[in-house]
PDB file of N, CA and C in Angstrom:
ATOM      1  N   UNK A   1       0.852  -1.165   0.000  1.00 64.00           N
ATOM      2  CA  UNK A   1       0.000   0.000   0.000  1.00 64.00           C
ATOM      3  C   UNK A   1       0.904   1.236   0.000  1.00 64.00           C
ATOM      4  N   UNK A   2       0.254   2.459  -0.856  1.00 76.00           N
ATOM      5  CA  UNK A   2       1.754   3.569  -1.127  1.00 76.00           C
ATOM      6  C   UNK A   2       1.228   4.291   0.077  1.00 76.00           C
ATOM      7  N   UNK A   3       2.202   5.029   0.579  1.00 74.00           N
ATOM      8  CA  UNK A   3       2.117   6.203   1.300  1.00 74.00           C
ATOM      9  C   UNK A   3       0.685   7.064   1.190  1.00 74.00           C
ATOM     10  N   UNK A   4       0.432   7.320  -0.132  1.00 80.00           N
ATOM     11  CA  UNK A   4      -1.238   8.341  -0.155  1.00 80.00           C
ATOM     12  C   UNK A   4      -1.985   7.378   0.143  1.00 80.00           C
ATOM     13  N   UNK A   5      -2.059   6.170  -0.135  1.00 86.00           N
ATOM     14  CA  UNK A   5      -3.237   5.735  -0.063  1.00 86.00           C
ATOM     15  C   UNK A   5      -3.655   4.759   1.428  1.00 86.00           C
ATOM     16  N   UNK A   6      -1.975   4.644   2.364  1.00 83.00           N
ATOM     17  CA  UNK A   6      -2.418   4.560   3.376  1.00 83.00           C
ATOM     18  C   UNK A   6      -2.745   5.723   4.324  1.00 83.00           C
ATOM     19  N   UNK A   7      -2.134   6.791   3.948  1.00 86.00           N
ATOM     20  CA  UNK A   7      -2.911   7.564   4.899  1.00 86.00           C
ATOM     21  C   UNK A   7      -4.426   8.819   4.440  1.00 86.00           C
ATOM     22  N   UNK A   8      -4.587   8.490   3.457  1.00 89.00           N
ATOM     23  CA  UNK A   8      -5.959   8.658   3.126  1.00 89.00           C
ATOM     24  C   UNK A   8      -6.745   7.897   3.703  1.00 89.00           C
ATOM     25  N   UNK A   9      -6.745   6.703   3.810  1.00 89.00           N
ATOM     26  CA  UNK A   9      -7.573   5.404   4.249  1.00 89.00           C
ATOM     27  C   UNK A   9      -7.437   5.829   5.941  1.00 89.00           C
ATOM     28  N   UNK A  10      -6.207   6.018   6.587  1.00 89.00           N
ATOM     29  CA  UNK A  10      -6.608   6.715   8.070  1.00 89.00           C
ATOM     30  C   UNK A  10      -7.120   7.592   8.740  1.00 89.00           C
ATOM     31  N   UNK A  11      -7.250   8.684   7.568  1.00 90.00           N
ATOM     32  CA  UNK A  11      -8.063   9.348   7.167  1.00 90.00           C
ATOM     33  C   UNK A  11      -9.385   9.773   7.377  1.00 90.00           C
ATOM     34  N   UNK A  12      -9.508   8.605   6.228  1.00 92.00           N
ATOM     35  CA  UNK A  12     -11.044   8.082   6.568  1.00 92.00           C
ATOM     36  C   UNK A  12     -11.620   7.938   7.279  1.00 92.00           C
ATOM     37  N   UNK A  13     -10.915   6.766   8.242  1.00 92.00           N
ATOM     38  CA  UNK A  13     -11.033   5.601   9.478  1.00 92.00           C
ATOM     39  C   UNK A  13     -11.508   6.903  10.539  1.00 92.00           C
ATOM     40  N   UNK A  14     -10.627   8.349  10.390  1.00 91.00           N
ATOM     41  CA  UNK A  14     -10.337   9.011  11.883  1.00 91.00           C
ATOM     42  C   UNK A  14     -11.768  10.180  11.519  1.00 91.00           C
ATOM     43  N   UNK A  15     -12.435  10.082   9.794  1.00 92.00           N
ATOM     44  CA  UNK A  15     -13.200  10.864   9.790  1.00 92.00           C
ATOM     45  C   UNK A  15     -14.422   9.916  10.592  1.00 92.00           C
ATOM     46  N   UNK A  16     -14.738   8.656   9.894  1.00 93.00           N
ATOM     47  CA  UNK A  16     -15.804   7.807  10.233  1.00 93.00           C
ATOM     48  C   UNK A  16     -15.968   7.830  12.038  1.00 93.00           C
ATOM     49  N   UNK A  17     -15.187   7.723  12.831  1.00 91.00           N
ATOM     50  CA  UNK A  17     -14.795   7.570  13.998  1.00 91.00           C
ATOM     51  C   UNK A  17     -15.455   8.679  14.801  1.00 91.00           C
ATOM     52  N   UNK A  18     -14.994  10.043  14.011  1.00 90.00           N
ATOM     53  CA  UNK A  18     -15.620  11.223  14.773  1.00 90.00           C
ATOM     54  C   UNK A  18     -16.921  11.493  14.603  1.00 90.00           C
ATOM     55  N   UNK A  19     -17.234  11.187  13.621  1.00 91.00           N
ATOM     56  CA  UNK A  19     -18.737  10.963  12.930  1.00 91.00           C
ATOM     57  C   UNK A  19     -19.773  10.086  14.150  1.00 91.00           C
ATOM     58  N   UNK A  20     -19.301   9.230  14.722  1.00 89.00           N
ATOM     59  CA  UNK A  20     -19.925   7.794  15.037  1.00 89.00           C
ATOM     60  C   UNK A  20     -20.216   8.654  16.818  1.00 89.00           C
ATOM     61  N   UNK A  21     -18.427   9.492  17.095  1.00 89.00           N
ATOM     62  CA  UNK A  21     -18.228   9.939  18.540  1.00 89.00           C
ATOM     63  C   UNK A  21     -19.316  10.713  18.364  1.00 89.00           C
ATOM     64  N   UNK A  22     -19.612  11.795  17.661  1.00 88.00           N
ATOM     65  CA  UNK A  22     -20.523  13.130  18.036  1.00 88.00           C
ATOM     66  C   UNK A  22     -21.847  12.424  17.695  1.00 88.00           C
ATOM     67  N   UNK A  23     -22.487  11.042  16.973  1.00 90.00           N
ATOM     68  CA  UNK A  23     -23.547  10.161  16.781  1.00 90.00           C
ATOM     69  C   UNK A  23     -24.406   9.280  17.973  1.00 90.00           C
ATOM     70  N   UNK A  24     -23.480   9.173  19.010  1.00 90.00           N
ATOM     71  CA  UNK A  24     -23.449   8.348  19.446  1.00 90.00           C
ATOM     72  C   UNK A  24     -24.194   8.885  20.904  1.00 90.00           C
ATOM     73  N   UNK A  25     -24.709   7.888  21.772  1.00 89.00           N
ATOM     74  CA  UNK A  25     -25.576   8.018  22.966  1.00 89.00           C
ATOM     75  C   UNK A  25     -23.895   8.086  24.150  1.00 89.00           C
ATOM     76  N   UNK A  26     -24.602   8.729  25.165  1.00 87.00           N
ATOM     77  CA  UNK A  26     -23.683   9.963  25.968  1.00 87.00           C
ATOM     78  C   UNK A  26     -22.638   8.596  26.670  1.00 87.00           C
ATOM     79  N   UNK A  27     -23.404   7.455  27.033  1.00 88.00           N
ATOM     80  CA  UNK A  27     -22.313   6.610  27.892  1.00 88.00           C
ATOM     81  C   UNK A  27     -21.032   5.767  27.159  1.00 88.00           C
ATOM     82  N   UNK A  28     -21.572   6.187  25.556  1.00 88.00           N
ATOM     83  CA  UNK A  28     -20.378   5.224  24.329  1.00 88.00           C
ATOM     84  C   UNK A  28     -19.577   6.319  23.594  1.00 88.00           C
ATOM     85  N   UNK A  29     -19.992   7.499  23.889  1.00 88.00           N
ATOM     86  CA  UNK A  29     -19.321   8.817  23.566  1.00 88.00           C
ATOM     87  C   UNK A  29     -18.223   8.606  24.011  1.00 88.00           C
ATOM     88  N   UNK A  30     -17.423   8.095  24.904  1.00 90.00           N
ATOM     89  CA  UNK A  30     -15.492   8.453  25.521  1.00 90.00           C
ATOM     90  C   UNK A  30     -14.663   7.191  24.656  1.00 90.00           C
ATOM     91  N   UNK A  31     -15.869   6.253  24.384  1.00 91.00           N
ATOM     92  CA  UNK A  31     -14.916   5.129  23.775  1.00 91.00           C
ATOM     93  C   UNK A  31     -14.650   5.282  22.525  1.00 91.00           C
ATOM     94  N   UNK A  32     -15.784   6.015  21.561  1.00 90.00           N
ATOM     95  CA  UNK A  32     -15.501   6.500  20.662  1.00 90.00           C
ATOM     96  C   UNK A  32     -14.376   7.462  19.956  1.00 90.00           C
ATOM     97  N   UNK A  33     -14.941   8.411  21.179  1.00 90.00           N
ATOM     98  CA  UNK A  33     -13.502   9.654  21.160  1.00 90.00           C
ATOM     99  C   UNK A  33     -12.223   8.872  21.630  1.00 90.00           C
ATOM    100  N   UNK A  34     -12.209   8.167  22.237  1.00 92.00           N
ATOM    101  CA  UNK A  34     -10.734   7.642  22.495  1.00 92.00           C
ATOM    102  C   UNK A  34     -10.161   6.377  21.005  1.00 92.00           C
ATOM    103  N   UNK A  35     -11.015   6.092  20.516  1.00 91.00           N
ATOM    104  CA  UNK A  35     -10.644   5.458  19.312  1.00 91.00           C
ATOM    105  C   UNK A  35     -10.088   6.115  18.341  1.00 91.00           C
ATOM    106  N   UNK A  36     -10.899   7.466  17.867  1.00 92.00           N
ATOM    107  CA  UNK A  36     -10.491   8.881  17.290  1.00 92.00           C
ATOM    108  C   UNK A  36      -8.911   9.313  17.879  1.00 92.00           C
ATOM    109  N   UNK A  37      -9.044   9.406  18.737  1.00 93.00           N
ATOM    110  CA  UNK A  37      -7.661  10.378  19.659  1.00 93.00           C
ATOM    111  C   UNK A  37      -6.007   8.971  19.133  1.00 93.00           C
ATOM    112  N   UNK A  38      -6.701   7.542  18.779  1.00 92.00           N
ATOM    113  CA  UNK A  38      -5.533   6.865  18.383  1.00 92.00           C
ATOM    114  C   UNK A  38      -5.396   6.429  17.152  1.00 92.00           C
ATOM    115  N   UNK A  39      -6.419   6.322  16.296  1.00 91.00           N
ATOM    116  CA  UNK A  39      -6.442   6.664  15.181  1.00 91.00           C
ATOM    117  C   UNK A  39      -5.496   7.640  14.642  1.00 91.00           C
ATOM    118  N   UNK A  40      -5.608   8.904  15.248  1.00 92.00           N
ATOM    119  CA  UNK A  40      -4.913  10.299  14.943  1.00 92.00           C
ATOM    120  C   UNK A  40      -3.767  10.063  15.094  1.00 92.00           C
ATOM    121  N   UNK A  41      -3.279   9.161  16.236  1.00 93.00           N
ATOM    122  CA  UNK A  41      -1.857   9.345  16.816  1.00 93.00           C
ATOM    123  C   UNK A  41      -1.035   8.383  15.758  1.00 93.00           C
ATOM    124  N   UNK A  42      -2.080   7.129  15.190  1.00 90.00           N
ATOM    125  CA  UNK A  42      -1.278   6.390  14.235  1.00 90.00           C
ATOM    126  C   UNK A  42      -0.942   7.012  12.944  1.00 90.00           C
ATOM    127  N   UNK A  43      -2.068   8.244  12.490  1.00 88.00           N
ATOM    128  CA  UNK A  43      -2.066   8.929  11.491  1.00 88.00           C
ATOM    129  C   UNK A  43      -0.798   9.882  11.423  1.00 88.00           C
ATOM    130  N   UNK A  44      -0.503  10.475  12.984  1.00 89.00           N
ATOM    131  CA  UNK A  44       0.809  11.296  13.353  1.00 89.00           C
ATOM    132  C   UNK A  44       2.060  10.424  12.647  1.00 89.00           C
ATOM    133  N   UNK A  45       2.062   9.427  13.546  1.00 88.00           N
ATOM    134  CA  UNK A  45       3.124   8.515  13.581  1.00 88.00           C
ATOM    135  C   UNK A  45       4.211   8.099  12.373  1.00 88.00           C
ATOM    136  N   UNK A  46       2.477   7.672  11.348  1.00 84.00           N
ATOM    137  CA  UNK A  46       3.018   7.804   9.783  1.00 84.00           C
ATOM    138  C   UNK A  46       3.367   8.477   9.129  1.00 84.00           C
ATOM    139  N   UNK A  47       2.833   9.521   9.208  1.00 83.00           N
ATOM    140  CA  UNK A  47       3.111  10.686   8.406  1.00 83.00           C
ATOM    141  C   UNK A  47       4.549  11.377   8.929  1.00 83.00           C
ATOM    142  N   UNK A  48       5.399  10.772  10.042  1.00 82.00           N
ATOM    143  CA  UNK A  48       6.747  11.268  10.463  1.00 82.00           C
ATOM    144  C   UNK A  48       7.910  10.223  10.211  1.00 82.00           C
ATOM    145  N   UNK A  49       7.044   9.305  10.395  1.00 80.00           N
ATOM    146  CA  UNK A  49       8.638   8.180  10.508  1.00 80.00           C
ATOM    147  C   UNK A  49       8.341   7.021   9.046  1.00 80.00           C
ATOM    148  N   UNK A  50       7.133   7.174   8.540  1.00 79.00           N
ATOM    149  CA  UNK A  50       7.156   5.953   7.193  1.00 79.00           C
ATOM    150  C   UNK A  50       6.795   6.846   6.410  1.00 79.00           C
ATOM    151  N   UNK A  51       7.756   5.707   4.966  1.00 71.00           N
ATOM    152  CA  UNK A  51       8.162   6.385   3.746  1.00 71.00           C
ATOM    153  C   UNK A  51       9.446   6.385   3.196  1.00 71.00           C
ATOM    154  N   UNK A  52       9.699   6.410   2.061  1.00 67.00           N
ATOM    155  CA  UNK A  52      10.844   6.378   1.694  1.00 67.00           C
ATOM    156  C   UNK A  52      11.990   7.419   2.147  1.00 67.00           C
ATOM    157  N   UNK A  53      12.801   7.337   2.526  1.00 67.00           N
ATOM    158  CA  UNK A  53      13.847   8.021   3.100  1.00 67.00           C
ATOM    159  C   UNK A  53      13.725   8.726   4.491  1.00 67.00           C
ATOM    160  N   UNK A  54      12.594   8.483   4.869  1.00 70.00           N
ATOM    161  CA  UNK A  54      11.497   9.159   6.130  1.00 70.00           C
ATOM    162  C   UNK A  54      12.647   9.374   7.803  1.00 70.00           C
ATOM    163  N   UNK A  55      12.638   7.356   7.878  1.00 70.00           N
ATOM    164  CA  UNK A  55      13.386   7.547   9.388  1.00 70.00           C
ATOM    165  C   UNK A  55      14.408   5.930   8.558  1.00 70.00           C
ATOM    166  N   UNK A  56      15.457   6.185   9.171  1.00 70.00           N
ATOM    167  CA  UNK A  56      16.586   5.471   8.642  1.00 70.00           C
ATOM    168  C   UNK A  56      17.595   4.891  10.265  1.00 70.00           C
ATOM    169  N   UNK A  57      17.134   4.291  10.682  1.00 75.00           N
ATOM    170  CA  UNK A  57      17.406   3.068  12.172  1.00 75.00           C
ATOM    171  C   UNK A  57      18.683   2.584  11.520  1.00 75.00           C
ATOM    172  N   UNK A  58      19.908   3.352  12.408  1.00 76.00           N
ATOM    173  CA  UNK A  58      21.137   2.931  12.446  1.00 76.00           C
ATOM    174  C   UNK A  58      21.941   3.114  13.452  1.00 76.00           C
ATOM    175  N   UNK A  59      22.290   2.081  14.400  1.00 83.00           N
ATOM    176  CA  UNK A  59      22.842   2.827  15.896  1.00 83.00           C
ATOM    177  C   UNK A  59      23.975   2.636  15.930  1.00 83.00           C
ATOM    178  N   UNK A  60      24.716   2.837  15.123  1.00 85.00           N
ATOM    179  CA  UNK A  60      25.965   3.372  14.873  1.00 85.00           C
ATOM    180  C   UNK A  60      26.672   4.459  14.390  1.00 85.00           C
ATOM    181  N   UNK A  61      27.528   5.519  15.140  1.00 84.00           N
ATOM    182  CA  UNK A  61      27.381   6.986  14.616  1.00 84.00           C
ATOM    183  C   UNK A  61      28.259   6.662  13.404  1.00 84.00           C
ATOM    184  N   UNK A  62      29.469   5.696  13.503  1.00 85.00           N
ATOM    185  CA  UNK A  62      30.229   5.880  12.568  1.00 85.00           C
ATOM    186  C   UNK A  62      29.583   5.419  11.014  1.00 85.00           C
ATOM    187  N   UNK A  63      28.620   4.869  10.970  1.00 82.00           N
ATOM    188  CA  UNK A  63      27.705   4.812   9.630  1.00 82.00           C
ATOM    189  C   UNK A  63      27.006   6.013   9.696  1.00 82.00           C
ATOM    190  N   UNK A  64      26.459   6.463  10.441  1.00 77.00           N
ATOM    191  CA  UNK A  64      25.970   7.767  10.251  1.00 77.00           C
ATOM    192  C   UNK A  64      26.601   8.626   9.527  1.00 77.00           C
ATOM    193  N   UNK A  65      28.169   9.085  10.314  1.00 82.00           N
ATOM    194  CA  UNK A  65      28.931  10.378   9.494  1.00 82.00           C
ATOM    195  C   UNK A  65      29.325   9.702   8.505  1.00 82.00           C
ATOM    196  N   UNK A  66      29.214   8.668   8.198  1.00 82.00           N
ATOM    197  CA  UNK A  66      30.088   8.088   6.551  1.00 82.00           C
ATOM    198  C   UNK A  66      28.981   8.632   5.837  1.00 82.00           C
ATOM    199  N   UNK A  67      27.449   8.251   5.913  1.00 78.00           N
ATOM    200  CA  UNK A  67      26.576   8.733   4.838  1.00 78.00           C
ATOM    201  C   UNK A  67      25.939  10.280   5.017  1.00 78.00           C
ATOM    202  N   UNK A  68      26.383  10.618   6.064  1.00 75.00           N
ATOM    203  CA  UNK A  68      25.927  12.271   5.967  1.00 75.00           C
ATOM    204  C   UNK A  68      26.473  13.311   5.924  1.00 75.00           C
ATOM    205  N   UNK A  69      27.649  12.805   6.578  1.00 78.00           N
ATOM    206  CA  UNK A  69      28.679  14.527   6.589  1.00 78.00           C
ATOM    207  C   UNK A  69      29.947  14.317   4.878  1.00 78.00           C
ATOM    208  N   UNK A  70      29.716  15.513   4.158  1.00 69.00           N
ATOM    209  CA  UNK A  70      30.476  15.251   3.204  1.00 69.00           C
ATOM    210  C   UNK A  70      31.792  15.893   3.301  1.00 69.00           C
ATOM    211  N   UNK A  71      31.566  16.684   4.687  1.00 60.00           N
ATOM    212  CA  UNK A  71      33.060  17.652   4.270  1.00 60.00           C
ATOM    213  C   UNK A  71      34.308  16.529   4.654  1.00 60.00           C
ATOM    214  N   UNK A  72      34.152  15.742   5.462  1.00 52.00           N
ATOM    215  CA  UNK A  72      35.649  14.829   6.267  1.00 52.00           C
ATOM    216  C   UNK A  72      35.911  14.210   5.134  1.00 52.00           C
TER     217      UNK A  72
END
């Protein structure tokens, strides 16, 4: 699944969700909104760290400055 079209689809998920929270009878109202509130956070999540060139997991500095610093 590409990048637009997964987070369009969360999108969705976080529009349908709020739809259902402000729909909904007063005692299923927090579970709703709290489904919304993580929805969002997965929507955050993606949109920072996935994707091509996005977040790059290497815990080694000395690979680090080999591929980033050009002046040494």
């Amino acid at each position: 699944m590409s990048d637009k079209s997964r987070r369009s689809f969360l999108l969705g998920i976080i529009i349908i969700l709020i739809l259902f929270s402000f729909a909904t009878f007063e005692p299923y109202r927090y579970m709703w909104v709290f489904l919304s509130i993580c929805a969002s956070v997965l929507l955050i999540i993606d949109m920072m760290f996935f994707g091509p060139d996005k977040f790059i997991y290497d815990p080694f500095y000395s690979n680090w400055e080999k591929t980033h610093i050009k002046d040494l």
